Amino acid sequence: MRVHASAGSTRTRSSETRGGVTVVVLAAGKGVRMNSKIPKVLHPVAGRPMLLWSMAAARALDPTRTLVVTNPAQDGVQAALNGEGQTVSQRDQLGTGHALAQVSTEHRNAGPLVVIYADTPLLRGETLVRLVGEHRKSGAAVTVLSATLDDPRGYGRIVRGRNGVFRSIVEEKDAVEDERQIREVNSGVYCFSGRELWPALLRLENKNQAGEYYLTDVVKLIKGKIKTMAVPDPMEILGINDRHQLAQAERVMRDRILDALMEQGVTITDRGTTFIDADVRIGRDSVVHPFSVVTGETTVGEDCVIGPFAQIRDSIIGDGCRIERAHLEQATLASNVLIGPFSRLRPGSMLDEGVRVGTHAEIKNSHIGAGTAIAHFSAVLDSDVGANANIGAGTVTANYDGQAKHRTEIGDRAQVGTDTILVAPVTVGHDAYTAAGSVITRDVPAGSLAIERSEQKIVEGWTARKRGRKTEVSKP
Ligand code: UD1
Ligand code: CA
């Protein structure tokens, strides 16, 4: 879902006259340290591909344009962008400076240009806004977002002269021992003045350990004032190069999501065992109990009780619902629906107001009318069930004949007896009953009873004959 500030268009226009901000997101790297078959920037953090976190942060700047440098050999990156931004292709991965150099001349103007590395998902939009603000105020040629870390390993260090004046950024690979002790690091987020950036980029060389064109070297080649802005929360600049850092980012992001939900009036009883994705919405006074995982684009209403042990993905849940030890995927629940424990709602389950689903029920591609109960082990598949019906324990809608799927229709107030097999396509009318243990293959008219059983036979004295005359069989 794309979010645009409503005041955006007017603000964009006024900033354009001052030279609106261009954002370039670098996303073409190989991501070797991830040891993965999928591109690094598509690895999700709290359910959202890393790259989309950078895109979201960039939106806070209301940029004139957002360019994304991508590797044409990496599948899925373009699709993940879903039409947002404009991609710029970097065929060979010759470094971050080389990546920026792929921006064509038509997009090179004198105005401010913000560079973000797409492996920095914790970066906040408001930090970018502050960075551009400081940059504009100081009139610098470049403002580098920096951080001071307890453990600076893996980052480029900011080397300063004796008087504290910025000298250069040294990559760890190229750093001497003294430089490695420096704890002030480069975040990989910069605001450049286009006027000074583009000529400096032409002078970039690759004489370093990696043989790459480092964007970090552009900073010292630039003619003009060089500024740094320290990020208040160093966690924001965490760069994801491997799976350890990915797990670290996941944790921080999940904490942020839980904090935001609690601000919005949601009770989280145990944040350590609660996993909620970024695109989940939960209404006021809902409670999420431990061991619950709510993911994808899920919306939960007000006054719901979720968990313990609920797993909900891409679902819509109305107000006042209770979901315990259940698994829901692409399900839609109206208000006051009760689910569980131990039930599964598969894609296309639509449950109206006040439906009760108990234990070991499976529902798929079915509409269940208001007030209907499916209280015990049942499989309701490809069905349309009316309102206030009762589906007895062990009911199965046999939806598949080995070749095609068929639908079952059950009317309002119908009473489907225990252990009924409904062989689809079949209809049970309004107010109709089916007797326990029946296999229903023909439609049941409204208001009637269908009974399908062979008659019960009693063979008297059978047990004694089987066991021999010595056995006494007592009366029940
Ligand atoms: C980079 C910085 C380092 C900084 C750190 C912060 C350089 C030379 N070093 O190191 O100073 O402290 O980030 O996290 O910039 N990319 C491309 N094309 C390329 C190479 C990289 O698009 O040819 C992209 C990657 O997809 C990634 C970003 O640029 O999103 C950074 O590349 P990466 O290799 O992760 O740089 P670091 O070694 O982390
Ligand atoms: Ca990195």
XYZ file of C-alpha atoms and ligand atoms in Angstrom:
516
model
C 0.000 0.000 0.000
C 1.431 3.378 -0.916
C 1.029 6.234 1.498
C 1.294 9.782 0.309
C 0.926 12.762 2.589
C -2.160 14.633 1.478
C -0.323 17.949 1.575
C 2.453 16.317 -0.447
C 1.822 17.693 -3.877
C 1.844 21.342 -2.838
C 4.919 20.882 -0.688
C 6.708 19.109 -3.518
C 6.025 21.941 -5.861
C 7.296 24.650 -3.495
C 10.452 22.665 -2.684
C 11.059 22.049 -6.381
C 11.556 25.749 -6.898
C 14.294 25.580 -4.263
C 15.626 22.397 -5.897
C 13.549 19.515 -4.487
C 15.195 16.499 -2.924
C 16.202 13.518 -5.036
C 16.625 10.234 -3.180
C 18.840 7.435 -4.466
C 18.468 4.047 -2.793
C 21.368 1.683 -3.456
C 20.013 -1.844 -3.714
C 22.178 -3.612 -6.277
C 24.794 -5.215 -4.034
C 25.489 -8.931 -4.146
C 24.844 -9.497 -0.449
C 27.375 -12.328 -0.393
C 27.527 -12.445 3.399
C 23.832 -13.418 3.564
C 24.645 -16.730 1.848
C 21.203 -16.656 0.248
C 19.497 -17.494 -3.027
C 17.353 -14.387 -2.802
C 18.613 -10.799 -3.079
C 19.632 -9.352 0.281
C 17.331 -6.354 0.013
C 14.298 -8.631 -0.330
C 14.861 -10.383 2.980
C 11.973 -9.283 5.168
C 12.235 -7.442 8.459
C 8.964 -7.620 10.426
C 7.233 -8.915 7.314
C 8.398 -6.188 4.934
C 11.307 -6.537 2.488
C 14.261 -4.470 3.705
C 14.157 -2.355 0.565
C 10.601 -1.237 1.336
C 11.671 0.043 4.748
C 14.155 2.315 2.948
C 11.429 3.402 0.535
C 9.135 4.213 3.477
C 11.844 6.274 5.180
C 12.482 8.131 1.907
C 8.794 9.079 1.632
C 9.145 11.237 4.742
C 11.228 13.627 2.595
C 8.431 14.020 0.089
C 11.087 13.743 -2.617
C 10.757 15.024 -6.157
C 11.943 11.624 -7.304
C 13.232 8.400 -5.809
C 15.700 6.371 -7.848
C 16.516 2.799 -6.903
C 19.786 1.341 -8.166
C 19.155 -2.336 -8.858
C 21.034 -5.291 -10.274
C 19.224 -6.495 -13.417
C 20.318 -10.070 -12.667
C 18.421 -10.094 -9.364
C 14.861 -11.318 -9.713
C 11.978 -9.892 -7.786
C 13.416 -6.527 -6.786
C 11.490 -4.581 -9.407
C 8.286 -6.447 -8.536
C 8.722 -5.765 -4.814
C 8.816 -2.036 -5.539
C 5.302 -2.316 -6.933
C 5.705 0.689 -9.198
C 7.217 2.934 -6.552
C 10.324 4.876 -7.530
C 12.275 4.593 -10.749
C 14.869 1.892 -11.165
C 18.396 2.535 -12.408
C 20.326 -0.487 -13.557
C 23.824 -1.350 -12.291
C 25.056 -4.264 -14.385
C 28.342 -4.872 -12.597
C 28.681 -4.449 -8.860
C 31.786 -2.305 -8.734
C 31.019 -0.527 -5.479
C 28.707 2.031 -3.900
C 30.336 4.947 -5.796
C 29.897 3.099 -9.077
C 26.267 2.427 -8.136
C 25.553 6.124 -7.693
C 27.374 6.895 -10.949
C 24.690 4.906 -12.822
C 22.248 7.778 -12.297
C 21.824 9.303 -15.742
C 22.550 12.941 -16.519
C 18.857 13.784 -16.874
C 18.479 13.157 -13.136
C 21.649 14.984 -12.142
C 20.766 18.425 -10.919
C 22.232 20.943 -8.493
C 19.711 20.276 -5.724
C 20.061 18.126 -2.609
C 20.475 14.417 -3.166
C 20.023 11.909 -0.375
C 21.687 8.509 -0.669
C 20.387 5.581 1.384
C 21.738 2.022 1.396
C 18.856 -0.422 1.115
C 20.318 -2.661 3.817
C 19.531 -0.154 6.590
C 15.907 -0.915 7.489
C 15.892 0.715 10.923
C 16.596 4.197 9.544
C 13.749 6.549 10.453
C 12.096 9.002 8.103
C 12.358 11.789 10.659
C 16.140 11.313 10.790
C 16.287 11.926 7.030
C 14.157 15.051 7.426
C 16.573 16.345 10.080
C 19.577 15.468 7.904
C 18.256 17.470 4.952
C 17.283 20.324 7.296
C 20.810 20.522 8.762
C 22.326 20.221 5.316
C 20.303 23.135 3.993
C 21.005 25.267 7.060
C 24.783 24.799 6.984
C 25.160 25.131 3.215
C 27.527 22.128 3.260
C 28.551 20.293 0.098
C 27.842 17.026 1.884
C 26.370 16.042 5.250
C 27.190 12.511 6.401
C 24.929 10.764 8.897
C 27.255 9.270 11.504
C 26.978 7.229 14.682
C 29.241 6.330 17.573
C 29.141 2.610 18.259
C 30.499 0.494 21.101
C 31.432 -2.085 18.501
C 32.291 -0.355 15.212
C 33.407 -3.508 13.432
C 32.415 -3.745 9.782
C 31.672 -0.045 9.313
C 33.696 2.651 7.590
C 35.391 4.827 10.228
C 35.275 8.598 10.241
C 38.832 9.863 10.468
C 39.286 13.375 11.812
C 42.287 15.668 12.027
C 43.669 16.897 15.367
C 41.236 19.788 15.533
C 38.335 17.436 14.920
C 37.961 18.455 11.279
C 36.659 15.718 9.000
C 39.406 14.123 6.949
C 38.045 10.963 5.345
C 36.037 7.779 5.690
C 38.231 4.691 5.842
C 36.740 1.270 5.140
C 37.641 -1.415 7.656
C 39.535 -3.395 5.022
C 41.773 -0.405 4.341
C 42.098 0.865 7.915
C 45.322 0.743 9.910
C 45.179 -0.427 13.522
C 44.806 3.115 14.966
C 41.927 3.835 12.623
C 40.187 0.610 13.601
C 39.991 1.930 17.174
C 37.781 4.805 16.004
C 34.193 4.320 17.137
C 32.641 7.052 15.027
C 31.297 5.381 11.872
C 29.674 6.128 8.546
C 26.004 5.153 8.316
C 25.938 5.088 4.523
C 23.322 7.848 4.529
C 24.394 11.150 3.032
C 22.871 14.374 1.849
C 24.907 15.778 -1.044
C 24.625 19.034 -2.845
C 24.275 17.983 -6.483
C 26.407 20.863 -7.682
C 29.474 19.524 -5.822
C 28.673 15.809 -5.984
C 28.527 15.101 -9.706
C 31.943 16.597 -10.639
C 33.585 14.827 -7.673
C 32.081 11.475 -8.677
C 33.977 11.649 -11.981
C 37.288 11.702 -10.095
C 36.580 8.525 -8.111
C 39.194 5.744 -8.233
C 39.214 2.138 -7.072
C 42.685 1.920 -5.541
C 41.760 0.065 -2.362
C 41.738 -3.438 -0.889
C 38.396 -4.316 -2.470
C 39.180 -2.761 -5.858
C 35.796 -1.017 -5.668
C 34.621 2.499 -6.345
C 33.737 3.613 -2.834
C 31.109 6.290 -2.440
C 32.839 7.079 0.837
C 35.853 8.414 -1.111
C 33.644 10.945 -2.878
C 33.189 12.703 0.435
C 36.847 13.719 0.619
C 36.998 14.552 -3.098
C 34.163 17.021 -2.809
C 34.965 20.715 -2.937
C 33.157 22.549 -0.157
C 32.113 22.149 3.451
C 31.844 18.593 4.817
C 29.510 18.140 7.776
C 28.497 15.176 9.875
C 25.249 14.727 11.767
C 25.213 12.225 14.621
C 22.164 9.984 14.766
C 20.758 10.008 18.300
C 19.802 6.314 18.294
C 22.794 4.356 16.880
C 20.561 1.325 16.298
C 18.995 3.218 13.381
C 22.064 2.818 11.224
C 22.417 -0.953 11.662
C 23.520 -2.260 8.259
C 22.351 -5.762 7.409
C 25.177 -7.745 5.865
C 24.522 -11.173 7.393
C 21.790 -13.201 9.087
C 22.963 -12.218 12.571
C 22.352 -8.578 11.804
C 19.065 -9.509 10.142
C 17.894 -11.128 13.378
C 19.029 -8.083 15.329
C 17.047 -5.742 13.069
C 14.007 -7.993 13.319
C 14.083 -7.731 17.075
C 14.403 -3.962 17.141
C 11.673 -3.515 14.553
C 9.303 -5.819 16.432
C 9.877 -3.820 19.592
C 9.044 -0.633 17.737
C 5.842 -2.180 16.375
C 4.757 -3.375 19.835
C 5.534 0.033 21.326
C 3.392 1.721 18.680
C 0.511 -0.709 19.289
C 0.642 -0.128 23.027
C 0.527 3.629 22.385
C -2.609 2.975 20.340
C -4.276 1.207 23.262
C -3.506 -2.452 22.591
C -2.499 -4.692 25.516
C 0.473 -6.955 24.858
C 0.794 -9.356 27.784
C 4.251 -10.667 26.893
C 6.260 -8.732 24.347
C 8.971 -11.389 24.267
C 6.672 -13.980 22.702
C 4.494 -11.734 20.563
C 5.358 -11.279 16.883
C 3.406 -8.702 14.930
C 4.253 -7.567 11.412
C 4.563 -3.972 10.311
C 1.376 -3.916 8.243
C -0.905 -5.262 10.983
C -3.530 -2.942 12.482
C -5.099 -3.698 15.866
C -7.953 -1.755 17.466
C -8.198 -0.257 20.944
C -8.593 -2.478 24.001
C -7.721 -5.619 22.128
C -5.407 -7.940 24.026
C -2.693 -10.074 22.459
C -1.659 -12.987 24.666
C 1.689 -14.828 24.537
C 2.922 -16.959 21.646
C 0.875 -15.152 19.055
C 2.089 -14.398 15.556
C 0.076 -11.886 13.557
C 1.508 -11.310 10.104
C 0.993 -9.909 6.632
C -1.768 -7.388 6.024
C -3.992 -8.259 8.940
C -6.545 -6.000 10.567
C -7.931 -6.779 14.015
C -10.818 -4.765 15.455
C -11.399 -3.418 18.956
C -11.951 -5.495 22.114
C -10.590 -8.698 20.642
C -8.678 -11.351 22.543
C -5.937 -12.910 20.432
C -4.077 -15.956 21.732
C -2.482 -17.504 23.574
C -1.010 -19.402 20.617
C -2.793 -17.704 17.750
C -1.310 -17.537 14.288
C -3.068 -15.109 11.995
C -1.980 -14.147 8.503
C -3.519 -11.712 5.978
C -6.902 -11.743 7.693
C -9.606 -9.260 8.638
C -11.059 -9.627 12.111
C -13.995 -7.621 13.414
C -14.589 -6.242 16.908
C -14.988 -8.429 19.974
C -13.587 -11.621 18.449
C -11.750 -14.267 20.440
C -9.128 -16.430 18.772
C -7.328 -18.990 20.858
C -4.790 -21.590 19.689
C -5.954 -21.243 16.144
C -4.464 -20.809 12.709
C -6.052 -18.319 10.329
C -5.007 -17.433 6.816
C -6.885 -15.050 4.498
C -9.975 -15.333 6.655
C -12.582 -12.627 7.172
C -14.430 -12.503 10.479
C -17.298 -10.174 11.371
C -17.671 -9.125 15.003
C -18.012 -11.375 18.067
C -16.718 -14.494 16.362
C -15.164 -17.159 18.612
C -12.497 -19.484 17.264
C -10.646 -22.337 18.893
C -8.857 -23.856 20.558
C -7.193 -25.935 17.827
C -9.001 -24.863 14.689
C -7.854 -23.842 11.269
C -9.377 -21.276 8.932
C -7.939 -21.479 5.448
C -8.173 -18.916 2.626
C -11.653 -17.748 1.728
C -13.252 -18.430 5.102
C -15.900 -15.736 5.693
C -17.582 -15.860 9.072
C -20.511 -13.611 9.937
C -21.386 -12.043 13.267
C -21.334 -14.333 16.287
C -20.185 -17.525 14.559
C -18.652 -20.081 16.929
C -15.959 -22.463 15.720
C -14.717 -24.858 18.358
C -12.072 -27.536 18.408
C -10.405 -29.223 15.445
C -12.569 -27.626 12.807
C -11.210 -26.792 9.380
C -12.952 -24.273 7.158
C -11.956 -23.318 3.625
C -13.485 -21.188 0.896
C -16.794 -21.067 2.753
C -19.290 -18.526 3.984
C -20.746 -19.181 7.424
C -23.893 -17.224 8.362
C -24.417 -15.289 11.573
C -24.846 -17.228 14.785
C -23.948 -20.615 13.299
C -21.951 -23.051 15.425
C -19.321 -25.507 14.227
C -18.347 -26.619 17.660
C -16.342 -29.815 17.170
C -14.092 -31.594 14.697
C -15.561 -30.836 11.278
C -14.344 -30.066 7.791
C -16.448 -27.401 6.145
C -14.984 -26.924 2.676
C -16.375 -25.023 -0.324
C -19.669 -24.459 1.496
C -22.317 -21.818 2.028
C -23.880 -22.175 5.435
C -26.855 -20.061 6.493
C -27.520 -18.294 9.778
C -28.119 -19.952 13.160
C -27.387 -23.404 11.819
C -25.690 -26.115 13.846
C -23.025 -28.273 12.326
C -22.684 -31.415 14.436
C -19.436 -33.005 15.503
C -17.677 -34.907 12.751
C -19.503 -33.259 9.853
C -17.569 -33.356 6.611
C -18.487 -31.684 3.353
C -17.019 -34.067 0.796
C -16.068 -31.427 -1.752
C -13.797 -33.386 -4.085
C -14.800 -36.278 -6.336
C -11.254 -36.911 -7.471
C -11.586 -34.583 -10.420
C -13.394 -31.418 -9.458
C -14.429 -29.484 -6.363
C -18.138 -29.015 -5.627
C -20.065 -26.805 -3.220
C -22.354 -27.688 -0.359
C -25.266 -25.453 0.658
C -26.761 -25.543 4.128
C -29.784 -23.371 4.925
C -30.671 -21.167 7.873
C -31.384 -22.969 11.166
C -30.476 -26.336 9.613
C -29.341 -28.990 12.105
C -26.677 -31.168 10.591
C -26.457 -34.266 12.777
C -23.282 -35.675 14.222
C -21.077 -37.503 11.732
C -22.947 -36.417 8.636
C -21.088 -36.684 5.355
C -22.456 -34.246 2.811
C -21.401 -35.385 -0.644
C -21.209 -32.245 -2.776
C -22.807 -30.869 -4.804
C -25.682 -31.064 -2.348
C -28.131 -28.771 -0.573
C -29.635 -29.023 2.898
C -32.643 -26.672 2.999
C -33.656 -24.149 5.650
C -34.756 -25.757 8.943
C -33.871 -29.230 7.642
C -32.306 -31.966 9.789
C -29.906 -34.725 8.919
C -29.762 -37.739 11.181
C -26.510 -38.651 12.899
C -24.233 -40.836 10.820
C -25.960 -40.134 7.502
C -24.227 -39.951 4.168
C -26.224 -37.341 2.270
C -25.984 -37.575 -1.500
C -29.341 -36.039 -2.490
C -30.734 -32.589 -1.656
C -32.692 -32.335 1.593
C -35.817 -30.166 1.163
C -36.479 -27.340 3.624
C -38.085 -28.395 6.879
C -37.540 -32.150 6.379
C -35.362 -34.833 7.928
C -32.912 -36.924 5.939
C -31.882 -40.194 7.473
C -29.503 -42.487 5.675
C -28.496 -45.507 7.741
C -28.875 -49.258 7.443
C -31.266 -50.648 10.032
C -29.708 -51.759 13.320
C -29.779 -55.553 13.854
C -29.608 -57.238 17.305
C -28.137 -60.741 17.481
C -29.104 -62.055 20.895
C -26.677 -64.215 22.873
C -23.970 -63.632 20.309
C -21.172 -62.918 22.811
C -21.756 -66.046 24.844
C -21.738 -68.187 21.704
C -18.513 -66.603 20.545
C -16.711 -66.976 23.880
C -18.061 -70.429 24.743
C -20.754 -71.469 27.260
C -18.448 -70.916 30.281
C -18.666 -67.122 30.023
C -21.341 -65.405 32.092
C -22.565 -62.242 30.427
C -24.081 -59.893 32.957
C -26.916 -57.542 32.067
C -25.743 -53.968 31.381
C 29.099 0.591 3.467
C 30.057 1.792 3.533
C 30.592 1.912 4.935
C 29.444 2.083 5.917
C 28.415 0.964 5.762
C 27.175 1.298 6.551
C 31.081 2.034 1.328
C 32.299 1.801 0.524
N 31.141 1.620 2.579
O 29.836 -0.593 3.702
O 31.463 3.040 5.038
O 29.933 2.160 7.238
O 28.036 0.768 4.395
O 26.273 0.238 6.539
O 30.135 2.615 0.848
N 25.524 -1.616 -3.417
C 25.183 -1.409 -4.731
N 26.114 -1.644 -5.694
C 27.384 -2.043 -5.413
C 27.725 -2.242 -4.070
C 26.780 -2.021 -3.090
O 24.061 -1.043 -5.038
O 28.167 -2.221 -6.358
C 24.510 -1.389 -2.357
C 24.159 -2.641 -1.582
O 23.003 -3.272 -2.095
C 23.903 -2.090 -0.185
C 24.704 -0.813 -0.111
O 25.035 -0.482 -1.434
O 22.529 -1.795 0.010
C 25.951 -0.943 0.754
O 26.798 -1.954 0.263
P 27.586 -2.931 1.234
O 28.417 -3.819 0.416
O 26.649 -3.534 2.194
O 28.552 -1.892 1.997
P 29.253 -2.074 3.416
O 30.416 -2.967 3.261
O 28.247 -2.421 4.416
Ca 26.064 -2.978 4.332
